Amino acid sequence: MLGLHEQLRYTAPFRTAPADFQAELRALPARPGEVVSGEEGAGGAHTRFRRAVNAAMRANPQEVVAHGTVISLLEHVTLD
């Protein structure tokens, strides 16, 4: 379903050190108004994903499947 994809980071550099990648991911919810890595900030990903989840639940309230980073933004990002 449109909108349930992972946070967009096609142009993000490949991080060979796991700690560097993890630091980028931790920065996402801390700075939701900024694009920290790739093409989509946490705020934009959160809004897109929340809308898609709500639409999916209206269409089929039994199941929603998504990726790890973007689904965690539903819990950890607070938007004004």
JSON list of C-alpha atoms in Angstrom, two decimals, residues 6-71:
[
{"chain": "A", "resi": 6, "resn": "GLU", "atom": "CA", "xyz": [10.64, 2.69, 4.80]},
{"chain": "A", "resi": 7, "resn": "GLN", "atom": "CA", "xyz": [12.11, 6.14, 5.47]},
{"chain": "A", "resi": 8, "resn": "LEU", "atom": "CA", "xyz": [13.63, 7.38, 2.21]},
{"chain": "A", "resi": 9, "resn": "ARG", "atom": "CA", "xyz": [17.42, 7.31, 2.23]},
{"chain": "A", "resi": 10, "resn": "TYR", "atom": "CA", "xyz": [18.49, 6.33, -1.28]},
{"chain": "A", "resi": 11, "resn": "THR", "atom": "CA", "xyz": [21.28, 8.92, -1.34]},
{"chain": "A", "resi": 12, "resn": "ALA", "atom": "CA", "xyz": [22.46, 8.32, 2.23]},
{"chain": "A", "resi": 13, "resn": "PRO", "atom": "CA", "xyz": [26.08, 7.22, 2.35]},
{"chain": "A", "resi": 14, "resn": "PHE", "atom": "CA", "xyz": [26.81, 3.59, 3.11]},
{"chain": "A", "resi": 15, "resn": "ARG", "atom": "CA", "xyz": [28.10, 3.34, 6.66]},
{"chain": "A", "resi": 16, "resn": "THR", "atom": "CA", "xyz": [30.65, 0.57, 7.15]},
{"chain": "A", "resi": 17, "resn": "ALA", "atom": "CA", "xyz": [30.72, 1.04, 10.92]},
{"chain": "A", "resi": 18, "resn": "PRO", "atom": "CA", "xyz": [27.49, -0.07, 12.59]},
{"chain": "A", "resi": 19, "resn": "ALA", "atom": "CA", "xyz": [27.92, 2.63, 15.25]},
{"chain": "A", "resi": 20, "resn": "ASP", "atom": "CA", "xyz": [27.86, 5.36, 12.59]},
{"chain": "A", "resi": 21, "resn": "PHE", "atom": "CA", "xyz": [24.64, 3.99, 11.07]},
{"chain": "A", "resi": 22, "resn": "GLN", "atom": "CA", "xyz": [23.05, 3.64, 14.52]},
{"chain": "A", "resi": 23, "resn": "ALA", "atom": "CA", "xyz": [24.00, 7.23, 15.39]},
{"chain": "A", "resi": 24, "resn": "GLU", "atom": "CA", "xyz": [22.22, 8.45, 12.24]},
{"chain": "A", "resi": 25, "resn": "LEU", "atom": "CA", "xyz": [19.10, 6.49, 13.14]},
{"chain": "A", "resi": 26, "resn": "ARG", "atom": "CA", "xyz": [19.12, 7.85, 16.70]},
{"chain": "A", "resi": 27, "resn": "ALA", "atom": "CA", "xyz": [19.29, 11.40, 15.31]},
{"chain": "A", "resi": 28, "resn": "LEU", "atom": "CA", "xyz": [16.05, 10.95, 13.31]},
{"chain": "A", "resi": 29, "resn": "PRO", "atom": "CA", "xyz": [13.51, 11.30, 16.15]},
{"chain": "A", "resi": 30, "resn": "ALA", "atom": "CA", "xyz": [15.67, 13.88, 17.93]},
{"chain": "A", "resi": 31, "resn": "ARG", "atom": "CA", "xyz": [15.51, 16.25, 14.92]},
{"chain": "A", "resi": 32, "resn": "PRO", "atom": "CA", "xyz": [12.16, 15.57, 13.20]},
{"chain": "A", "resi": 33, "resn": "GLY", "atom": "CA", "xyz": [12.15, 18.81, 11.21]},
{"chain": "A", "resi": 34, "resn": "GLU", "atom": "CA", "xyz": [15.48, 18.10, 9.53]},
{"chain": "A", "resi": 35, "resn": "VAL", "atom": "CA", "xyz": [16.61, 15.65, 6.88]},
{"chain": "A", "resi": 36, "resn": "VAL", "atom": "CA", "xyz": [19.31, 13.83, 8.84]},
{"chain": "A", "resi": 37, "resn": "SER", "atom": "CA", "xyz": [20.02, 11.12, 6.31]},
{"chain": "A", "resi": 38, "resn": "GLY", "atom": "CA", "xyz": [18.72, 10.54, 2.81]},
{"chain": "A", "resi": 39, "resn": "GLU", "atom": "CA", "xyz": [15.74, 12.40, 1.38]},
{"chain": "A", "resi": 40, "resn": "GLU", "atom": "CA", "xyz": [13.13, 12.35, 4.13]},
{"chain": "A", "resi": 41, "resn": "GLY", "atom": "CA", "xyz": [13.18, 13.70, 7.65]},
{"chain": "A", "resi": 42, "resn": "ALA", "atom": "CA", "xyz": [11.54, 11.96, 10.57]},
{"chain": "A", "resi": 43, "resn": "GLY", "atom": "CA", "xyz": [8.65, 14.42, 10.62]},
{"chain": "A", "resi": 44, "resn": "GLY", "atom": "CA", "xyz": [7.78, 13.88, 6.97]},
{"chain": "A", "resi": 45, "resn": "ALA", "atom": "CA", "xyz": [8.18, 10.12, 7.24]},
{"chain": "A", "resi": 46, "resn": "HIS", "atom": "CA", "xyz": [6.06, 10.08, 10.40]},
{"chain": "A", "resi": 47, "resn": "THR", "atom": "CA", "xyz": [3.21, 12.03, 8.79]},
{"chain": "A", "resi": 48, "resn": "ARG", "atom": "CA", "xyz": [3.28, 9.96, 5.57]},
{"chain": "A", "resi": 49, "resn": "PHE", "atom": "CA", "xyz": [3.42, 6.67, 7.43]},
{"chain": "A", "resi": 50, "resn": "ARG", "atom": "CA", "xyz": [0.74, 7.59, 10.01]},
{"chain": "A", "resi": 51, "resn": "ARG", "atom": "CA", "xyz": [-1.66, 8.54, 7.23]},
{"chain": "A", "resi": 52, "resn": "ALA", "atom": "CA", "xyz": [-0.92, 5.33, 5.34]},
{"chain": "A", "resi": 53, "resn": "VAL", "atom": "CA", "xyz": [-1.38, 3.18, 8.47]},
{"chain": "A", "resi": 54, "resn": "ASN", "atom": "CA", "xyz": [-4.71, 4.87, 9.19]},
{"chain": "A", "resi": 55, "resn": "ALA", "atom": "CA", "xyz": [-5.85, 4.27, 5.59]},
{"chain": "A", "resi": 56, "resn": "ALA", "atom": "CA", "xyz": [-4.69, 0.64, 5.73]},
{"chain": "A", "resi": 57, "resn": "MET", "atom": "CA", "xyz": [-6.50, 0.06, 9.00]},
{"chain": "A", "resi": 58, "resn": "ARG", "atom": "CA", "xyz": [-9.72, 1.51, 7.56]},
{"chain": "A", "resi": 59, "resn": "ALA", "atom": "CA", "xyz": [-9.39, -0.75, 4.51]},
{"chain": "A", "resi": 60, "resn": "ASN", "atom": "CA", "xyz": [-8.37, -3.87, 6.44]},
{"chain": "A", "resi": 61, "resn": "PRO", "atom": "CA", "xyz": [-8.34, -3.54, 10.23]},
{"chain": "A", "resi": 62, "resn": "GLN", "atom": "CA", "xyz": [-6.80, -7.00, 10.69]},
{"chain": "A", "resi": 63, "resn": "GLU", "atom": "CA", "xyz": [-3.30, -6.46, 9.26]},
{"chain": "A", "resi": 64, "resn": "VAL", "atom": "CA", "xyz": [-0.65, -3.80, 8.66]},
{"chain": "A", "resi": 65, "resn": "VAL", "atom": "CA", "xyz": [2.92, -4.68, 7.67]},
{"chain": "A", "resi": 66, "resn": "ALA", "atom": "CA", "xyz": [5.78, -2.18, 7.57]},
{"chain": "A", "resi": 67, "resn": "HIS", "atom": "CA", "xyz": [9.51, -1.66, 8.07]},
{"chain": "A", "resi": 68, "resn": "GLY", "atom": "CA", "xyz": [11.38, -1.07, 11.32]},
{"chain": "A", "resi": 69, "resn": "THR", "atom": "CA", "xyz": [12.69, 2.50, 11.15]},
{"chain": "A", "resi": 70, "resn": "VAL", "atom": "CA", "xyz": [9.55, 4.19, 9.95]},
{"chain": "A", "resi": 71, "resn": "ILE", "atom": "CA", "xyz": [7.21, 2.26, 12.24]}
]
